[in-house]
Amino acid sequence: MILKKSILKINTLLLKKYGIPPRSESIPDPLDILIGTILSQNTNDRNSYKAYIKLKTSYPDWSDVEKLSQKEIETIVKVAGLGKQKSSAIKKVLTFLKNKRGRISLDYLNELDDSEILNELIKFEGVGLKTASCVLLFALRRNSCPVDTHVNRTLNRIGIVSSKNPEKTFVIINEQMPENIAHQFHTNLIRLGREICKPQNPNCKICPLLKFCKFEDKNLDKVSIYKVNDFLLLDSIK
Ligand code: SF4
């Protein structure tokens, strides 16, 4: 219950700073999201997007990608890095769906509950909880918050979890996730982690969570505190 209240409080403060993140009206295909997220592992958005677009424009239908050899897929997606591992994971997902489900599609996941979907997806090579939970959130519109390094770092610094393992953090926070906020919570927290609560030198002095955050090593270097007429003023040193 305490964790749920803390998540709500953080979400409210982030909404004040960033607003409600936009969401496309059309719901993305789960297989598109799965393969896009596999390509995004351990690289930046620009390179993973390039690889994804190259794959989709060369072969708009996943059944055509399935007919390629792993080596051919690797050649197309290598700009995303880890080409061998990612092409192998993509090939295996597509071949599994064709041989075991009779159709290259993840639409059947819509019939399953959240934990069944996660269990189904993490059986695939190269698919961990983070990738599987992206499919849950972005394609299946479930109330599930993926935990990447940004989300894990900020939640640990804020002090609502104490776990170096993003998968453990995922389980802890999603057990207490309030209804209908996972998308905004996840998206705004990632933005906070990229823009303010960076791995090195977090910019605590402009952070919307400054008063709530329990991080002991807050970076307030360029901020001094003056006591004036019983009021504390936080003033940036010019
Ligand atoms: S106050 Fe600092 S450490 Fe805490 S969340 Fe904000 S930027 Fe991160």
mmCIF file of C-alpha atoms and ligand atoms in Angstrom:
data_model
loop_
_atom_site.group_PDB
_atom_site.id
_atom_site.type_symbol
_atom_site.label_atom_id
_atom_site.label_comp_id
_atom_site.label_asym_id
_atom_site.label_seq_id
_atom_site.Cartn_x
_atom_site.Cartn_y
_atom_site.Cartn_z
ATOM 1 C CA MET A 1 0.000 0.000 0.000
ATOM 2 C CA ILE A 2 2.858 2.375 0.861
ATOM 3 C CA LEU A 3 4.515 1.548 -2.457
ATOM 4 C CA LYS A 4 1.277 2.155 -4.349
ATOM 5 C CA LYS A 5 0.928 5.591 -2.726
ATOM 6 C CA SER A 6 4.543 6.402 -3.554
ATOM 7 C CA ILE A 7 4.036 5.442 -7.205
ATOM 8 C CA LEU A 8 0.964 7.691 -7.330
ATOM 9 C CA LYS A 9 2.879 10.569 -5.740
ATOM 10 C CA ILE A 10 5.795 10.229 -8.201
ATOM 11 C CA ASN A 11 3.363 9.995 -11.094
ATOM 12 C CA THR A 12 1.581 13.175 -9.992
ATOM 13 C CA LEU A 13 4.861 15.114 -9.707
ATOM 14 C CA LEU A 14 6.027 13.873 -13.119
ATOM 15 C CA LEU A 15 2.690 14.796 -14.709
ATOM 16 C CA LYS A 16 3.069 18.334 -13.365
ATOM 17 C CA LYS A 17 6.469 18.577 -15.042
ATOM 18 C CA TYR A 18 5.908 16.680 -18.292
ATOM 19 C CA GLY A 19 2.143 16.284 -18.743
ATOM 20 C CA ILE A 20 0.429 13.173 -20.097
ATOM 21 C CA PRO A 21 2.663 11.575 -22.734
ATOM 22 C CA PRO A 22 0.968 11.215 -26.130
ATOM 23 C CA ARG A 23 -0.242 7.810 -27.217
ATOM 24 C CA SER A 24 -1.041 6.816 -30.768
ATOM 25 C CA GLU A 25 -4.694 6.112 -31.470
ATOM 26 C CA SER A 26 -3.839 3.100 -33.613
ATOM 27 C CA ILE A 27 -2.658 0.153 -31.560
ATOM 28 C CA PRO A 28 0.666 -1.267 -32.775
ATOM 29 C CA ASP A 29 0.967 -4.904 -33.780
ATOM 30 C CA PRO A 30 2.464 -7.034 -30.959
ATOM 31 C CA LEU A 31 4.930 -8.748 -33.297
ATOM 32 C CA ASP A 32 6.143 -5.365 -34.610
ATOM 33 C CA ILE A 33 6.731 -4.228 -31.025
ATOM 34 C CA LEU A 34 8.471 -7.478 -30.063
ATOM 35 C CA ILE A 35 10.899 -7.348 -32.996
ATOM 36 C CA GLY A 36 11.406 -3.589 -32.649
ATOM 37 C CA THR A 37 12.252 -4.072 -28.966
ATOM 38 C CA ILE A 38 14.654 -6.935 -29.687
ATOM 39 C CA LEU A 39 16.444 -4.592 -32.114
ATOM 40 C CA SER A 40 16.546 -1.828 -29.491
ATOM 41 C CA GLN A 41 18.499 -3.879 -26.944
ATOM 42 C CA ASN A 42 21.913 -2.420 -26.051
ATOM 43 C CA THR A 43 21.820 0.337 -28.651
ATOM 44 C CA ASN A 44 20.435 3.836 -29.113
ATOM 45 C CA ASP A 45 16.994 4.675 -30.534
ATOM 46 C CA ARG A 46 18.450 6.021 -33.792
ATOM 47 C CA ASN A 47 20.278 2.818 -34.741
ATOM 48 C CA SER A 48 17.509 0.463 -33.675
ATOM 49 C CA TYR A 49 14.984 2.531 -35.642
ATOM 50 C CA LYS A 50 17.226 2.448 -38.727
ATOM 51 C CA ALA A 51 17.493 -1.354 -38.493
ATOM 52 C CA TYR A 52 13.750 -1.770 -37.979
ATOM 53 C CA ILE A 53 12.819 0.492 -40.900
ATOM 54 C CA LYS A 54 15.339 -1.224 -43.160
ATOM 55 C CA LEU A 55 13.866 -4.618 -42.294
ATOM 56 C CA LYS A 56 10.243 -3.484 -42.702
ATOM 57 C CA THR A 57 10.798 -1.615 -45.973
ATOM 58 C CA SER A 58 12.749 -4.530 -47.467
ATOM 59 C CA TYR A 59 10.233 -7.123 -46.252
ATOM 60 C CA PRO A 60 6.913 -5.590 -45.101
ATOM 61 C CA ASP A 61 5.477 -9.032 -44.283
ATOM 62 C CA TRP A 62 7.040 -10.985 -41.396
ATOM 63 C CA SER A 63 6.421 -14.236 -43.292
ATOM 64 C CA ASP A 64 8.940 -13.025 -45.900
ATOM 65 C CA VAL A 65 11.489 -12.286 -43.181
ATOM 66 C CA GLU A 66 10.955 -15.814 -41.828
ATOM 67 C CA LYS A 67 12.026 -17.235 -45.200
ATOM 68 C CA LEU A 68 15.388 -15.449 -44.985
ATOM 69 C CA SER A 69 18.396 -17.157 -43.451
ATOM 70 C CA GLN A 70 19.660 -15.888 -40.108
ATOM 71 C CA LYS A 71 22.720 -14.534 -41.947
ATOM 72 C CA GLU A 72 20.545 -12.554 -44.380
ATOM 73 C CA ILE A 73 18.567 -11.022 -41.493
ATOM 74 C CA GLU A 74 21.854 -10.201 -39.750
ATOM 75 C CA THR A 75 23.070 -8.263 -42.806
ATOM 76 C CA ILE A 76 19.918 -6.125 -42.763
ATOM 77 C CA VAL A 77 19.825 -5.373 -39.017
ATOM 78 C CA LYS A 78 23.530 -5.132 -38.212
ATOM 79 C CA VAL A 79 23.311 -1.322 -37.817
ATOM 80 C CA ALA A 80 21.536 -2.006 -34.488
ATOM 81 C CA GLY A 81 24.602 -3.878 -33.169
ATOM 82 C CA LEU A 82 24.720 -7.460 -31.837
ATOM 83 C CA GLY A 83 23.549 -8.478 -35.315
ATOM 84 C CA LYS A 84 24.196 -12.173 -34.833
ATOM 85 C CA GLN A 85 22.240 -12.473 -31.583
ATOM 86 C CA LYS A 86 19.381 -10.229 -32.696
ATOM 87 C CA SER A 87 18.954 -11.887 -36.105
ATOM 88 C CA SER A 88 19.001 -15.306 -34.442
ATOM 89 C CA ALA A 89 16.324 -14.208 -31.940
ATOM 90 C CA ILE A 90 14.138 -12.753 -34.725
ATOM 91 C CA LYS A 91 14.488 -15.829 -36.916
ATOM 92 C CA LYS A 92 13.605 -18.154 -34.020
ATOM 93 C CA VAL A 93 10.504 -16.162 -33.004
ATOM 94 C CA LEU A 94 9.182 -16.129 -36.568
ATOM 95 C CA THR A 95 9.938 -19.809 -37.207
ATOM 96 C CA PHE A 96 8.373 -20.808 -33.874
ATOM 97 C CA LEU A 97 5.170 -18.943 -34.701
ATOM 98 C CA LYS A 98 4.984 -20.487 -38.156
ATOM 99 C CA ASN A 99 5.680 -24.073 -37.036
ATOM 100 C CA LYS A 100 3.999 -24.187 -33.628
ATOM 101 C CA ARG A 101 1.124 -21.720 -33.975
ATOM 102 C CA GLY A 102 0.469 -22.064 -37.700
ATOM 103 C CA ARG A 103 0.465 -18.291 -38.187
ATOM 104 C CA ILE A 104 3.187 -15.651 -37.945
ATOM 105 C CA SER A 105 1.335 -13.432 -35.518
ATOM 106 C CA LEU A 106 1.166 -12.736 -31.785
ATOM 107 C CA ASP A 107 -2.526 -11.841 -31.860
ATOM 108 C CA TYR A 108 -3.307 -14.933 -29.768
ATOM 109 C CA LEU A 109 -1.715 -13.154 -26.781
ATOM 110 C CA ASN A 110 -4.817 -10.962 -26.520
ATOM 111 C CA GLU A 111 -6.647 -13.949 -25.027
ATOM 112 C CA LEU A 112 -4.119 -14.400 -22.191
ATOM 113 C CA ASP A 113 -3.669 -12.619 -18.871
ATOM 114 C CA ASP A 114 -0.572 -10.531 -18.136
ATOM 115 C CA SER A 115 1.503 -13.215 -16.424
ATOM 116 C CA GLU A 116 0.618 -15.804 -19.079
ATOM 117 C CA ILE A 117 1.778 -13.363 -21.771
ATOM 118 C CA LEU A 118 5.054 -12.689 -19.984
ATOM 119 C CA ASN A 119 5.687 -16.414 -19.534
ATOM 120 C CA GLU A 120 4.892 -17.047 -23.179
ATOM 121 C CA LEU A 121 7.239 -14.333 -24.449
ATOM 122 C CA ILE A 122 10.241 -14.946 -22.193
ATOM 123 C CA LYS A 123 10.456 -18.486 -23.585
ATOM 124 C CA PHE A 124 11.900 -16.935 -26.742
ATOM 125 C CA GLU A 125 15.660 -16.598 -27.066
ATOM 126 C CA GLY A 126 16.751 -12.994 -26.528
ATOM 127 C CA VAL A 127 13.470 -11.958 -24.897
ATOM 128 C CA GLY A 128 13.651 -10.944 -21.236
ATOM 129 C CA LEU A 129 11.076 -9.397 -18.939
ATOM 130 C CA LYS A 130 11.792 -5.872 -20.204
ATOM 131 C CA THR A 131 11.164 -6.754 -23.848
ATOM 132 C CA ALA A 132 8.100 -8.844 -22.963
ATOM 133 C CA SER A 133 6.653 -6.062 -20.819
ATOM 134 C CA CYS A 134 7.085 -3.572 -23.696
ATOM 135 C CA VAL A 135 4.771 -5.824 -25.739
ATOM 136 C CA LEU A 136 2.321 -5.852 -22.815
ATOM 137 C CA LEU A 137 2.315 -2.072 -22.433
ATOM 138 C CA PHE A 138 2.641 -0.737 -25.973
ATOM 139 C CA ALA A 139 0.877 -3.342 -28.114
ATOM 140 C CA LEU A 140 -1.573 -4.998 -25.737
ATOM 141 C CA ARG A 141 -2.293 -1.825 -23.739
ATOM 142 C CA ARG A 142 -1.991 -3.586 -20.393
ATOM 143 C CA ASN A 143 -1.203 -1.702 -17.188
ATOM 144 C CA SER A 144 2.401 -2.892 -17.041
ATOM 145 C CA CYS A 145 5.498 -0.726 -16.531
ATOM 146 C CA PRO A 146 8.663 -2.038 -18.237
ATOM 147 C CA VAL A 147 11.820 -1.457 -16.191
ATOM 148 C CA ASP A 148 14.925 -0.477 -18.140
ATOM 149 C CA THR A 149 18.147 0.962 -16.724
ATOM 150 C CA HIS A 150 16.678 4.500 -16.525
ATOM 151 C CA VAL A 151 13.573 3.362 -14.662
ATOM 152 C CA ASN A 152 15.587 1.137 -12.333
ATOM 153 C CA ARG A 153 18.176 3.810 -11.555
ATOM 154 C CA THR A 154 15.634 6.541 -10.812
ATOM 155 C CA LEU A 155 13.381 4.316 -8.672
ATOM 156 C CA ASN A 156 16.388 3.189 -6.622
ATOM 157 C CA ARG A 157 17.613 6.741 -6.145
ATOM 158 C CA ILE A 158 14.155 7.981 -5.195
ATOM 159 C CA GLY A 159 14.148 5.189 -2.639
ATOM 160 C CA ILE A 160 10.945 3.297 -3.367
ATOM 161 C CA VAL A 161 12.848 0.124 -4.297
ATOM 162 C CA SER A 162 16.240 -1.246 -3.365
ATOM 163 C CA SER A 163 17.237 -3.566 -6.170
ATOM 164 C CA LYS A 164 20.088 -3.521 -8.639
ATOM 165 C CA ASN A 165 18.217 -6.066 -10.749
ATOM 166 C CA PRO A 166 15.685 -4.450 -13.150
ATOM 167 C CA GLU A 167 13.722 -7.713 -13.407
ATOM 168 C CA LYS A 168 13.264 -7.830 -9.626
ATOM 169 C CA THR A 169 12.242 -4.138 -9.653
ATOM 170 C CA PHE A 170 9.743 -4.926 -12.419
ATOM 171 C CA VAL A 171 8.021 -7.544 -10.253
ATOM 172 C CA ILE A 172 8.004 -5.333 -7.130
ATOM 173 C CA ILE A 173 6.509 -2.232 -8.734
ATOM 174 C CA ASN A 174 4.062 -3.971 -11.021
ATOM 175 C CA GLU A 175 2.492 -5.850 -8.117
ATOM 176 C CA GLN A 176 1.475 -2.427 -6.768
ATOM 177 C CA MET A 177 0.922 -0.440 -9.980
ATOM 178 C CA PRO A 178 -2.238 1.688 -9.645
ATOM 179 C CA GLU A 179 -4.810 1.248 -12.415
ATOM 180 C CA ASN A 180 -4.305 2.971 -15.764
ATOM 181 C CA ILE A 181 -1.085 4.838 -15.052
ATOM 182 C CA ALA A 182 1.665 2.467 -16.247
ATOM 183 C CA HIS A 183 2.127 4.176 -19.627
ATOM 184 C CA GLN A 184 2.467 7.704 -18.265
ATOM 185 C CA PHE A 185 4.535 6.549 -15.276
ATOM 186 C CA HIS A 186 6.955 4.570 -17.489
ATOM 187 C CA THR A 187 7.264 7.206 -20.229
ATOM 188 C CA ASN A 188 7.749 10.171 -17.895
ATOM 189 C CA LEU A 189 10.196 8.264 -15.683
ATOM 190 C CA ILE A 190 12.338 7.403 -18.717
ATOM 191 C CA ARG A 191 12.279 11.056 -19.727
ATOM 192 C CA LEU A 192 13.347 12.050 -16.207
ATOM 193 C CA GLY A 193 16.174 9.487 -16.332
ATOM 194 C CA ARG A 194 17.435 10.714 -19.691
ATOM 195 C CA GLU A 195 17.134 14.452 -19.093
ATOM 196 C CA ILE A 196 17.567 15.026 -15.358
ATOM 197 C CA CYS A 197 18.319 11.937 -13.277
ATOM 198 C CA LYS A 198 21.216 10.919 -15.543
ATOM 199 C CA PRO A 199 23.646 8.150 -14.562
ATOM 200 C CA GLN A 200 26.381 10.708 -13.805
ATOM 201 C CA ASN A 201 25.755 14.124 -12.268
ATOM 202 C CA PRO A 202 21.966 14.051 -11.893
ATOM 203 C CA ASN A 203 20.587 17.559 -12.154
ATOM 204 C CA CYS A 204 18.779 17.409 -8.812
ATOM 205 C CA LYS A 205 18.302 21.131 -8.498
ATOM 206 C CA ILE A 206 15.713 21.183 -11.293
ATOM 207 C CA CYS A 207 14.180 17.785 -10.500
ATOM 208 C CA PRO A 208 10.418 17.701 -9.845
ATOM 209 C CA LEU A 209 11.042 14.920 -7.313
ATOM 210 C CA LEU A 210 13.676 16.786 -5.304
ATOM 211 C CA LYS A 211 11.662 17.008 -2.081
ATOM 212 C CA PHE A 212 10.330 13.469 -2.319
ATOM 213 C CA CYS A 213 13.584 11.747 -3.363
ATOM 214 C CA LYS A 214 15.657 9.953 -0.690
ATOM 215 C CA PHE A 215 18.913 9.780 -2.688
ATOM 216 C CA GLU A 216 21.763 10.593 -0.297
ATOM 217 C CA ASP A 217 24.170 11.883 -2.959
ATOM 218 C CA LYS A 218 21.910 14.457 -4.560
ATOM 219 C CA ASN A 219 23.828 16.741 -6.872
ATOM 220 C CA LEU A 220 23.079 20.221 -5.608
ATOM 221 C CA ASP A 221 26.527 21.578 -6.462
ATOM 222 C CA LYS A 222 25.402 24.809 -7.984
ATOM 223 C CA VAL A 223 22.732 25.487 -5.428
ATOM 224 C CA SER A 224 23.125 27.268 -2.126
ATOM 225 C CA ILE A 225 20.607 27.591 0.639
ATOM 226 C CA TYR A 226 20.096 30.918 2.394
ATOM 227 C CA LYS A 227 17.981 31.417 5.442
ATOM 228 C CA VAL A 228 16.150 34.668 5.097
ATOM 229 C CA ASN A 229 13.455 35.797 7.522
ATOM 230 C CA ASP A 230 12.702 32.197 8.530
ATOM 231 C CA PHE A 231 12.192 31.159 4.884
ATOM 232 C CA LEU A 232 14.541 28.799 3.108
ATOM 233 C CA LEU A 233 15.306 30.016 -0.385
ATOM 234 C CA LEU A 234 16.900 27.714 -2.905
ATOM 235 C CA ASP A 235 18.841 29.944 -5.241
ATOM 236 C CA SER A 236 21.053 28.987 -8.164
ATOM 237 C CA ILE A 237 24.543 30.492 -8.033
ATOM 238 C CA LYS A 238 25.053 32.384 -11.244
HETATM 239 S S1 SF4 B 1 16.390 14.468 -6.875
HETATM 240 FE FE1 SF4 B 1 18.223 13.901 -8.038
HETATM 241 S S2 SF4 B 1 18.591 11.746 -7.579
HETATM 242 FE FE2 SF4 B 1 16.497 12.223 -6.968
HETATM 243 S S3 SF4 B 1 15.247 11.665 -8.725
HETATM 244 FE FE3 SF4 B 1 15.716 13.817 -8.916
HETATM 245 S S4 SF4 B 1 17.575 13.931 -10.165
HETATM 246 FE FE4 SF4 B 1 17.355 11.810 -9.439
#
